[in-house]
Short mmCIF file of C-alpha atoms in Angstrom, two decimals:
data_model
loop_
_atom_site.label_atom_id
_atom_site.label_comp_id
_atom_site.label_asym_id
_atom_site.label_seq_id
_atom_site.Cartn_x
_atom_site.Cartn_y
_atom_site.Cartn_z
CA MET U 23 40.49 -35.24 18.58
CA GLU U 24 42.10 -32.24 20.23
CA ASN U 25 42.39 -30.48 16.88
CA ILE U 26 38.67 -31.04 16.18
CA LEU U 27 37.73 -29.55 19.55
CA ILE U 28 39.87 -26.46 18.89
CA LEU U 29 38.35 -26.15 15.41
CA GLN U 30 34.82 -26.44 16.83
CA ILE U 31 35.53 -23.63 19.30
CA ILE U 32 36.98 -21.37 16.57
CA VAL U 33 34.12 -22.04 14.14
CA GLY U 34 31.49 -21.62 16.88
CA LEU U 35 32.99 -18.29 17.96
CA CYS U 36 33.14 -17.04 14.37
CA PHE U 37 29.50 -18.01 13.76
CA THR U 38 28.53 -16.17 16.95
CA GLY U 39 30.59 -13.18 15.82
CA ILE U 40 28.71 -13.04 12.50
CA ILE U 41 25.39 -12.94 14.37
CA ILE U 42 26.59 -10.27 16.82
CA ILE U 43 27.92 -8.02 14.04
CA LEU U 44 24.42 -7.99 12.51
CA PHE U 45 23.18 -5.88 15.42
CA MET U 46 26.06 -3.38 15.25
CA GLU U 47 24.62 -0.91 12.75
CA SER U 48 27.72 1.28 12.77
CA LYS U 49 29.85 -1.59 11.44
CA ASP U 50 30.00 -2.99 7.91
CA TYR U 51 28.95 -6.57 8.57
CA LEU U 52 30.17 -7.74 5.14
CA ILE U 53 33.81 -6.90 5.91
CA TYR U 54 33.67 -8.54 9.33
CA SER U 55 31.87 -11.58 7.88
CA LEU U 56 34.65 -12.03 5.31
CA VAL U 57 37.22 -11.81 8.10
CA PHE U 58 35.39 -14.50 10.07
CA ILE U 59 35.14 -16.73 6.98
CA PHE U 60 38.87 -16.31 6.34
CA ILE U 61 39.69 -17.30 9.93
CA VAL U 62 37.41 -20.34 9.71
CA ALA U 63 38.84 -21.45 6.34
CA ILE U 64 42.47 -21.15 7.51
CA SER U 65 41.68 -22.95 10.78
CA THR U 66 39.91 -25.78 8.94
CA TYR U 67 42.78 -26.15 6.47
CA PHE U 68 45.39 -26.60 9.23
CA LEU U 69 43.36 -28.32 11.97
CA LYS U 70 41.54 -30.79 9.71
CA PRO U 71 43.97 -31.61 6.89
CA GLY U 72 42.45 -32.96 3.70
CA SER U 73 38.94 -31.64 4.39
CA MET U 74 39.35 -28.84 1.85
CA ASP U 75 41.16 -30.73 -0.89
CA ASN U 76 38.11 -30.61 -3.15
CA LYS U 77 37.65 -26.89 -3.82
CA GLU U 78 34.42 -27.55 -5.71
CA ASP U 79 32.70 -28.53 -2.45
CA VAL U 80 33.21 -25.02 -1.10
CA ILE U 81 31.60 -23.48 -4.18
CA LEU U 82 28.75 -26.01 -4.20
CA ALA U 83 28.06 -25.31 -0.52
CA ILE U 84 26.36 -22.12 -1.70
CA ASP U 85 22.80 -22.64 -2.93
CA TRP U 86 23.22 -20.72 -6.17
CA GLU U 87 19.63 -21.34 -7.25
CA VAL U 88 18.44 -19.43 -4.19
CA ILE U 89 20.96 -16.63 -4.78
CA VAL U 90 19.84 -16.17 -8.41
CA PHE U 91 16.15 -16.24 -7.45
CA LEU U 92 16.66 -13.70 -4.64
CA PHE U 93 18.47 -11.41 -7.07
CA CYS U 94 15.58 -11.65 -9.55
CA LEU U 95 12.97 -11.16 -6.82
CA PHE U 96 14.69 -8.09 -5.36
CA CYS U 97 14.83 -6.52 -8.84
CA ILE U 98 11.12 -7.25 -9.41
CA VAL U 99 10.18 -5.71 -6.06
CA GLU U 100 12.24 -2.62 -6.89
CA ILE U 101 10.43 -2.25 -10.24
CA LEU U 102 7.01 -2.61 -8.58
CA ASN U 103 7.98 -0.11 -5.88
CA GLU U 104 9.09 2.40 -8.50
CA GLN U 105 5.74 2.04 -10.25
CA LYS U 106 3.99 2.30 -6.83
CA ILE U 107 1.76 -0.69 -7.55
CA PHE U 108 1.35 -1.78 -3.94
CA HIS U 109 1.16 1.83 -2.76
CA GLN U 110 -1.88 2.20 -4.99
CA PHE U 111 -3.43 -0.95 -3.50
CA ALA U 112 -3.10 0.47 0.00
CA ILE U 113 -4.45 3.91 -0.92
CA ILE U 114 -7.48 2.46 -2.75
CA ILE U 115 -8.32 0.44 0.37
CA VAL U 116 -7.94 3.45 2.67
CA ASN U 117 -10.05 5.74 0.48
CA LYS U 118 -12.81 3.15 0.11
CA PHE U 119 -13.10 2.00 3.73
CA HIS U 120 -11.86 4.87 5.92
CA GLY U 121 -15.45 5.55 6.99
CA LYS U 122 -15.62 2.02 8.43
CA PRO U 123 -12.50 1.83 10.61
CA ARG U 124 -13.06 -1.74 11.85
CA LEU U 125 -13.54 -3.06 8.31
CA LEU U 126 -10.52 -1.02 7.21
CA PHE U 127 -8.44 -2.74 9.90
CA TYR U 128 -9.39 -6.21 8.66
CA ILE U 129 -8.93 -5.43 4.96
CA LEU U 130 -5.57 -3.67 5.42
CA SER U 131 -4.25 -6.52 7.56
CA ILE U 132 -5.46 -9.25 5.18
CA VAL U 133 -4.34 -7.53 1.96
CA SER U 134 -0.88 -6.67 3.33
CA THR U 135 -0.52 -10.28 4.50
CA LEU U 136 -1.49 -11.68 1.11
CA ILE U 137 0.95 -9.32 -0.63
CA ALA U 138 3.66 -10.49 1.80
CA THR U 139 3.14 -14.04 0.53
CA ILE U 140 4.57 -12.88 -2.81
CA ILE U 141 7.14 -10.21 -1.93
CA GLU U 142 9.41 -9.81 1.09
CA ASP U 143 7.67 -8.75 4.31
CA LEU U 144 10.14 -5.89 4.80
CA SER U 145 8.98 -4.28 1.54
CA VAL U 146 5.35 -4.64 2.65
CA ALA U 147 6.10 -2.86 5.94
CA ILE U 148 7.95 -0.05 4.13
CA ILE U 149 4.96 0.46 1.80
CA PHE U 150 1.99 0.01 4.13
CA ILE U 151 3.07 1.44 7.50
CA PRO U 152 3.61 5.09 6.36
CA ILE U 153 0.28 4.99 4.47
CA VAL U 154 -1.48 3.57 7.55
CA ILE U 155 -0.02 6.30 9.77
CA GLU U 156 -0.98 9.12 7.38
CA ALA U 157 -4.49 7.74 6.82
CA CYS U 158 -5.17 7.26 10.53
CA ARG U 159 -4.10 10.80 11.31
CA LYS U 160 -6.48 12.17 8.69
CA MET U 161 -9.21 9.93 10.12
CA LYS U 162 -8.29 11.23 13.60
CA ILE U 163 -7.79 7.72 14.94
CA ASN U 164 -4.72 6.25 16.63
CA PRO U 165 -2.67 4.20 14.10
CA ILE U 166 -1.31 1.75 16.70
CA PRO U 167 -3.87 -1.09 16.23
CA TYR U 168 -3.52 -0.86 12.44
CA MET U 169 0.28 -1.00 12.70
CA TYR U 170 0.06 -4.08 14.91
CA GLY U 171 -2.41 -5.64 12.48
CA VAL U 172 -0.12 -5.21 9.49
CA THR U 173 3.16 -6.09 11.23
CA ILE U 174 2.06 -9.13 13.22
CA CYS U 175 0.00 -10.62 10.41
CA ILE U 176 2.65 -10.31 7.69
CA ASN U 177 4.89 -12.56 9.79
CA LEU U 178 2.30 -15.27 9.11
CA ALA U 179 2.48 -14.72 5.35
CA SER U 180 5.45 -16.99 4.75
CA THR U 181 3.55 -19.96 6.13
CA LEU U 182 1.32 -19.91 3.03
CA THR U 183 3.85 -19.72 0.18
CA PRO U 184 7.56 -20.42 -0.30
CA PHE U 185 8.16 -16.91 -1.68
CA GLY U 186 7.24 -14.60 1.22
CA SER U 187 10.73 -14.45 2.73
CA ALA U 188 14.29 -15.26 1.75
CA GLU U 189 14.43 -17.87 4.51
CA ASN U 190 11.36 -19.63 3.15
CA ILE U 191 12.85 -19.69 -0.34
CA ILE U 192 15.97 -21.36 1.09
CA ILE U 193 13.96 -23.98 3.01
CA ALA U 194 11.64 -24.69 0.09
CA ASN U 195 14.46 -25.08 -2.42
CA ARG U 196 16.51 -27.37 -0.15
CA PHE U 197 13.64 -29.77 0.54
CA ASN U 198 11.59 -29.32 -2.68
CA LEU U 199 8.61 -27.77 -0.89
CA ASP U 200 6.72 -26.05 -3.69
CA LEU U 201 3.65 -23.80 -3.59
CA HIS U 202 1.34 -26.83 -3.78
CA TRP U 203 2.98 -28.33 -0.67
CA HIS U 204 2.60 -25.09 1.31
CA ILE U 205 -1.07 -24.67 0.41
CA ILE U 206 -1.93 -28.31 1.14
CA TYR U 207 0.00 -28.71 4.40
CA LEU U 208 0.05 -25.15 5.78
CA GLY U 209 -2.99 -23.49 4.19
CA ILE U 210 -5.37 -24.49 6.99
CA TYR U 211 -2.91 -23.30 9.64
CA PHE U 212 -2.50 -19.96 7.84
CA ILE U 213 -6.24 -19.30 7.57
CA PHE U 214 -7.02 -20.35 11.14
CA SER U 215 -4.09 -18.53 12.76
CA LEU U 216 -4.76 -15.35 10.74
CA ALA U 217 -8.43 -15.39 11.79
CA ILE U 218 -7.52 -15.92 15.47
CA THR U 219 -4.87 -13.18 15.31
CA LEU U 220 -7.23 -10.61 13.77
CA PHE U 221 -10.00 -11.47 16.22
CA LEU U 222 -7.70 -11.06 19.25
CA LEU U 223 -6.17 -7.84 17.89
CA ASP U 224 -9.68 -6.50 17.37
CA ARG U 225 -10.94 -7.39 20.84
CA LEU U 226 -7.80 -6.60 22.82
CA ILE U 227 -6.45 -3.51 21.04
CA LEU U 228 -8.62 -2.11 18.23
CA THR U 229 -11.87 -1.87 20.23
CA LYS U 230 -10.26 0.43 22.79
CA TYR U 231 -9.17 2.94 20.15
CA LEU U 232 -12.41 2.69 18.16
CA LYS U 233 -14.43 3.74 21.20
CA GLU U 234 -12.47 7.00 21.35
CA TYR U 235 -12.90 7.45 17.58
CA ASN U 236 -16.67 6.79 17.65
CA ASP U 237 -17.21 9.29 20.47
CA GLU U 238 -15.37 11.98 18.50
CA PHE U 239 -17.14 11.06 15.25
CA ASP U 240 -20.59 11.22 16.85
CA SER U 241 -19.91 14.58 18.45
CA SER U 242 -19.02 16.04 15.04
CA ILE U 243 -22.56 15.39 13.71
CA PRO U 244 -24.90 18.42 14.03
CA GLY U 245 -27.87 17.63 16.26
CA TYR U 246 -26.05 14.82 18.11
CA LEU U 247 -26.25 15.04 21.91
CA ASP U 248 -24.51 12.57 24.23
CA LEU U 249 -26.48 12.18 27.47
CA LYS U 250 -23.20 11.71 29.35
CA ASP U 251 -22.47 15.37 28.65
CA LEU U 252 -25.42 16.27 30.90
CA GLN U 253 -24.01 14.41 33.91
CA SER U 254 -22.13 16.92 36.02
CA ASP U 255 -21.61 17.65 39.69
CA ASN U 256 -21.20 21.31 38.93
CA PRO U 257 -24.08 23.16 40.66
CA LYS U 258 -23.99 25.88 38.05
CA LYS U 259 -26.89 25.93 35.66
CA ILE U 260 -26.20 24.24 32.33
CA HIS U 261 -27.42 26.03 29.24
CA LEU U 262 -27.94 23.89 26.14
CA THR U 263 -28.53 24.96 22.59
CA THR U 264 -29.58 22.19 20.25
CA ILE U 265 -29.87 22.20 16.49
CA GLU U 266 -32.62 20.14 14.94
CA VAL U 267 -31.20 18.22 11.97
CA PRO U 268 -33.35 15.60 10.21
CA HIS U 269 -32.14 12.01 10.51
CA SER U 270 -31.78 11.71 6.71
CA GLN U 271 -29.43 14.69 6.71
CA GLN U 272 -27.34 13.17 9.51
CA ILE U 273 -26.97 9.99 7.44
CA LYS U 274 -26.00 12.07 4.41
CA LEU U 275 -23.34 13.88 6.44
CA ILE U 276 -21.87 10.55 7.55
CA GLU U 277 -21.89 9.21 3.98
CA VAL U 278 -20.17 12.34 2.65
CA LYS U 279 -17.50 12.03 5.31
CA SER U 280 -17.06 8.32 4.55
CA THR U 281 -16.83 8.59 0.76
CA LYS U 282 -14.43 11.53 0.68
CA LYS U 283 -10.94 10.53 -0.48
CA ILE U 284 -8.33 11.20 2.18
CA LEU U 285 -5.20 10.04 0.32
CA ALA U 286 -4.05 10.49 -3.25
CA ILE U 287 -1.12 9.36 -5.36
CA GLU U 288 0.01 10.25 -8.87
CA ILE U 289 0.31 7.16 -11.01
CA GLU U 290 0.23 6.37 -14.72
CA LYS U 291 -2.92 4.29 -15.18
CA LYS U 292 -1.61 2.45 -18.24
CA ALA U 293 1.56 1.37 -16.43
CA TYR U 294 -0.49 0.42 -13.36
CA LYS U 295 -2.77 -1.87 -15.38
CA LYS U 296 0.17 -3.41 -17.27
CA ASN U 297 1.95 -4.25 -14.03
CA LEU U 298 -1.20 -5.69 -12.49
CA VAL U 299 -1.45 -8.07 -15.43
CA GLY U 300 2.28 -8.77 -15.11
CA LEU U 301 1.84 -9.55 -11.41
CA VAL U 302 -0.89 -12.08 -12.18
CA ILE U 303 1.31 -13.70 -14.84
CA PHE U 304 4.24 -13.82 -12.39
CA ILE U 305 2.08 -15.57 -9.78
CA ILE U 306 1.06 -18.13 -12.42
CA ILE U 307 4.74 -18.62 -13.32
CA LEU U 308 5.64 -19.21 -9.66
CA SER U 309 2.73 -21.64 -9.32
CA THR U 310 3.48 -23.73 -12.40
CA ILE U 311 7.26 -23.76 -12.87
CA ARG U 312 9.09 -25.82 -10.26
CA SER U 313 12.56 -24.41 -10.99
CA ILE U 314 12.91 -21.17 -9.02
CA VAL U 315 15.78 -20.05 -11.25
CA VAL U 316 13.68 -20.32 -14.41
CA ALA U 317 10.66 -18.74 -12.66
CA GLY U 318 12.77 -15.89 -11.30
CA ILE U 319 14.45 -15.08 -14.62
CA LEU U 320 11.14 -15.23 -16.53
CA GLY U 321 9.50 -12.94 -13.98
CA LEU U 322 12.37 -10.47 -14.08
CA MET U 323 12.38 -10.34 -17.89
CA LEU U 324 8.60 -9.87 -17.88
CA PHE U 325 8.70 -6.79 -15.64
CA ILE U 326 11.76 -5.31 -17.34
CA PHE U 327 9.99 -5.38 -20.72
CA LEU U 328 6.74 -4.10 -19.17
CA ASN U 329 8.60 -1.12 -17.68
CA PRO U 330 11.09 0.29 -20.21
CA ILE U 331 12.92 3.44 -19.18
CA LYS U 332 13.63 6.61 -21.14
CA ILE U 333 17.11 6.89 -22.62
CA ARG U 334 18.90 10.03 -23.80
CA ASN U 335 17.14 10.38 -27.15
CA GLY U 336 13.73 10.18 -25.45
CA LYS U 337 13.00 6.63 -26.54
CA LYS U 338 12.10 3.90 -24.08
CA GLU U 339 14.11 0.70 -23.81
CA PRO U 340 14.13 -2.22 -21.35
CA SER U 341 16.97 -1.85 -18.85
CA LEU U 342 18.16 -4.13 -16.05
CA SER U 343 21.13 -1.97 -15.07
CA ASN U 344 18.74 0.80 -14.03
CA TYR U 345 17.63 -1.32 -11.05
CA LEU U 346 20.87 -3.11 -10.17
CA HIS U 347 22.27 -0.28 -8.06
CA ARG U 348 19.00 0.06 -6.12
CA ILE U 349 18.61 -3.48 -4.81
CA ASP U 350 20.08 -4.48 -1.46
CA ALA U 351 22.94 -6.60 -2.79
CA LYS U 352 24.49 -6.77 0.68
CA LEU U 353 21.75 -9.16 1.75
CA ILE U 354 22.59 -11.52 -1.12
CA TYR U 355 26.30 -11.41 -0.22
CA PHE U 356 25.39 -12.09 3.38
CA PHE U 357 23.48 -15.25 2.45
CA ILE U 358 26.55 -16.46 0.54
CA ILE U 359 28.63 -15.91 3.70
CA LEU U 360 26.09 -17.86 5.78
CA PHE U 361 26.10 -20.82 3.40
CA LEU U 362 29.90 -20.93 3.67
CA ILE U 363 30.06 -20.65 7.47
CA VAL U 364 27.52 -23.47 7.89
CA TYR U 365 29.54 -25.60 5.45
CA PHE U 366 32.59 -25.17 7.70
CA MET U 367 30.42 -25.96 10.73
CA GLU U 368 29.57 -29.27 9.04
CA LEU U 369 33.28 -29.97 8.48
CA ALA U 370 33.91 -29.21 12.16
CA GLU U 371 31.09 -31.64 13.07
CA LEU U 372 29.19 -28.96 15.00
CA THR U 373 25.94 -29.65 13.16
CA ILE U 374 26.17 -33.33 14.14
CA ILE U 375 26.47 -32.32 17.80
CA LEU U 376 23.36 -30.12 17.51
CA GLU U 377 21.49 -32.87 15.66
CA ASN U 378 22.28 -35.48 18.33
CA LEU U 379 21.35 -33.04 21.09
CA ILE U 380 17.93 -32.34 19.56
CA GLU U 381 17.21 -36.03 18.92
CA ASN U 382 18.25 -37.07 22.43
CA LEU U 383 16.14 -34.35 24.05
CA THR U 384 13.08 -35.42 22.06
CA GLN U 385 13.63 -39.16 22.72
CA HIS U 386 13.53 -40.02 18.99
CA ASN U 387 9.77 -39.37 18.92
CA THR U 388 8.43 -37.71 15.74
CA PHE U 389 5.93 -35.49 17.57
CA LEU U 390 8.40 -34.43 20.27
CA LEU U 391 11.10 -33.90 17.64
CA SER U 392 8.78 -31.68 15.58
CA ILE U 393 7.79 -29.66 18.65
CA GLY U 394 11.43 -29.37 19.68
CA ILE U 395 12.41 -28.04 16.25
CA LEU U 396 9.44 -25.64 16.27
CA ILE U 397 10.24 -24.19 19.70
CA ILE U 398 14.05 -24.07 19.33
CA SER U 399 13.98 -22.49 15.86
CA SER U 400 11.31 -19.99 17.00
CA LEU U 401 13.27 -18.90 20.07
CA LEU U 402 16.58 -18.65 18.21
CA SER U 403 15.10 -16.76 15.25
CA GLY U 404 13.38 -14.43 17.74
CA LEU U 405 16.55 -13.73 19.69
CA MET U 406 18.72 -13.43 16.59
CA ASP U 407 18.29 -12.83 12.89
CA ASP U 408 16.40 -15.75 11.34
CA ALA U 409 18.67 -16.06 8.27
CA PRO U 410 21.66 -17.69 10.03
CA ILE U 411 19.35 -19.93 12.06
CA THR U 412 17.64 -21.12 8.86
CA ILE U 413 20.87 -22.01 7.10
CA LEU U 414 22.32 -23.57 10.26
CA PHE U 415 19.35 -25.92 10.60
CA LEU U 416 19.30 -27.02 6.94
CA PRO U 417 21.93 -29.79 7.26
CA ILE U 418 20.53 -30.80 10.66
CA ILE U 419 17.01 -31.28 9.30
CA ALA U 420 18.36 -33.04 6.20
CA ASP U 421 20.42 -35.50 8.29
CA ILE U 422 17.56 -36.19 10.72
CA ILE U 423 15.21 -37.10 7.88
CA SER U 424 17.70 -39.07 5.76
CA THR U 425 19.28 -41.15 8.55
CA ASN U 426 16.25 -41.90 10.72
CA GLN U 427 12.75 -43.30 10.29
CA TYR U 428 10.86 -40.05 10.85
CA ILE U 429 7.80 -38.78 9.00
CA SER U 430 9.17 -35.82 7.07
CA ASN U 431 6.12 -33.55 6.69
CA PRO U 432 5.62 -32.76 10.43
CA ILE U 433 9.31 -31.85 10.65
CA PHE U 434 9.09 -29.60 7.57
CA ILE U 435 5.93 -27.98 8.99
CA ALA U 436 7.62 -27.39 12.35
CA PHE U 437 10.77 -25.94 10.78
CA THR U 438 8.85 -23.62 8.44
CA LEU U 439 6.59 -22.39 11.24
CA GLY U 440 9.44 -22.00 13.71
CA ILE U 441 11.59 -19.84 11.44
CA ASN U 442 8.67 -17.62 10.39
CA LEU U 443 6.85 -17.26 13.72
CA GLY U 444 9.84 -16.48 15.91
CA GLY U 445 10.12 -12.94 14.55
CA ASN U 446 7.28 -11.72 16.76
CA PHE U 447 9.06 -12.75 20.00
CA LEU U 448 11.51 -9.87 19.76
CA PRO U 449 11.59 -7.16 17.06
CA GLN U 450 15.21 -7.89 16.16
CA GLY U 451 14.12 -11.34 15.00
CA ALA U 452 12.32 -9.88 11.97
CA ALA U 453 13.43 -7.03 9.73
CA CYS U 454 9.82 -5.93 9.14
CA ASP U 455 9.30 -5.50 12.91
CA MET U 456 12.40 -3.35 13.25
CA MET U 457 11.31 -1.31 10.23
CA THR U 458 7.87 -0.72 11.77
CA LEU U 459 9.50 0.52 14.98
CA GLU U 460 11.79 2.81 12.99
CA LEU U 461 8.85 4.21 10.99
CA ALA U 462 6.88 4.74 14.21
CA ARG U 463 9.81 6.70 15.63
CA LYS U 464 10.25 8.69 12.41
CA HIS U 465 6.55 9.61 12.24
CA LYS U 466 6.36 10.21 16.02
CA VAL U 467 3.66 7.63 16.80
CA LYS U 468 3.25 7.83 20.57
CA GLY U 469 2.80 4.53 22.39
CA PHE U 470 4.31 2.30 19.70
CA THR U 471 7.52 1.50 21.58
CA TYR U 472 9.98 -1.38 21.69
CA LYS U 473 8.67 -2.42 25.11
CA ASN U 474 5.04 -2.45 24.00
CA PHE U 475 5.93 -4.32 20.82
CA VAL U 476 7.75 -7.01 22.83
CA ILE U 477 4.65 -7.49 25.01
CA VAL U 478 2.14 -7.61 22.14
CA GLY U 479 4.40 -9.45 19.69
CA GLY U 480 5.52 -11.95 22.33
CA PHE U 481 1.91 -12.70 23.25
CA PHE U 482 0.98 -13.44 19.65
CA ALA U 483 4.19 -15.42 19.05
CA ILE U 484 3.18 -17.73 21.91
CA ILE U 485 -0.36 -18.01 20.49
CA HIS U 486 1.01 -18.88 17.04
CA ILE U 487 3.42 -21.48 18.43
CA LEU U 488 0.68 -23.10 20.53
CA LEU U 489 -1.50 -23.22 17.42
CA GLY U 490 1.44 -24.78 15.57
CA ILE U 491 1.86 -27.47 18.22
CA GLY U 492 -1.84 -28.26 18.06
CA TYR U 493 -1.74 -28.33 14.26
CA ILE U 494 1.18 -30.78 14.18
CA TYR U 495 -0.55 -32.99 16.76
CA LEU U 496 -3.72 -33.10 14.64
CA TYR U 497 -1.68 -33.82 11.51
CA LEU U 498 -0.02 -36.84 13.14
CA LEU U 499 -3.34 -37.94 14.59
CA ILE U 500 -5.10 -37.85 11.21
CA PHE U 501 -2.29 -39.00 8.92
#
């Protein structure tokens, strides 16, 4: 018993150390993670003899299907980024709707969110945020509301599909929650919460900046005179010179300003069309093939053959190695480390302690248990990176469902929502939020600060969680 307690302390400290090292950018977290895993493995071997006799269990603790799919997905995203497919989406939207800034806000937010249901939200932020900033500056409007629209809404994307984040892929693969399950059980929540979020962002943030934009836009039209300009306490005589411009000409000036392209990008049209078709085929593959390994490999092969690269003799040939050195392999290694550390936490019986604590706090009630999982996972994934929290909770959720008479769907809904919604509490809880802050700093966007993001993001995180609680309550009430 004493040995188990010592082992639990060592494993708990090492797990905490892995999370802390994530926020130390100057350190190589892979090296430190390997050190922590080595300490945990040695401690388990000596303090719990016999627990590691079967070496296969250590290997099987890693969800290799998820690892292979993430590898394929990262390669596909890199190919699409090289071809600037999603960049072109964003620029087409900006050029078409920049004359209608409110409509542009809604379309940019919705399109970026839908794209984030297919590819990782971090990639969406990297693509869309710089384009939003550049477009808004050419429109002479503050980019802040548009940046909030994209960043806050893409955190909702993973509630619609199992492919929008690595964490969602892990959850979906562990509990067999396919695309059909997400659309049926989370589709209504996604639509309703996205609509509420956009409405509140519009009323609370966008409207303020649009008023400034509209005043400046009106004053740029020849013949326009704002009566407020005549109100002055200055006793000096005001001289006015007005220019008579027909109303039809004013409308024409507005239309010319609205239809003028403000952004451009060089892209090979043939490659663009091929990859659009490939993207549609890939979505169909994800929708119809249940095995994520098969779907991932088929998708990767599809895009590799659609995008051959030039070799030395000038010919084009499909090449996977061209993209291997570009993907973020460290993230894949990190997930392997997390699977291993949680396996050792199971051996140290730490997950059982957490499971019993959650069940006792929620009085073995399905609704209270679901709400407890939703709130705890949201807070933890907001305070820390959501990847370790996801993998930590996997065995806990699995044990709760397998050993007790609980309805599984509300618990799956709560877990999926909790992991994905917590990122808006604090920026460090979601990589896309941190990337948006970094891009705001790089492009010198005044007013888009960490403090302001915590206030706005925290407000919407609370709204989303309250909506989640209400949604789970209605689900249990109806079903």
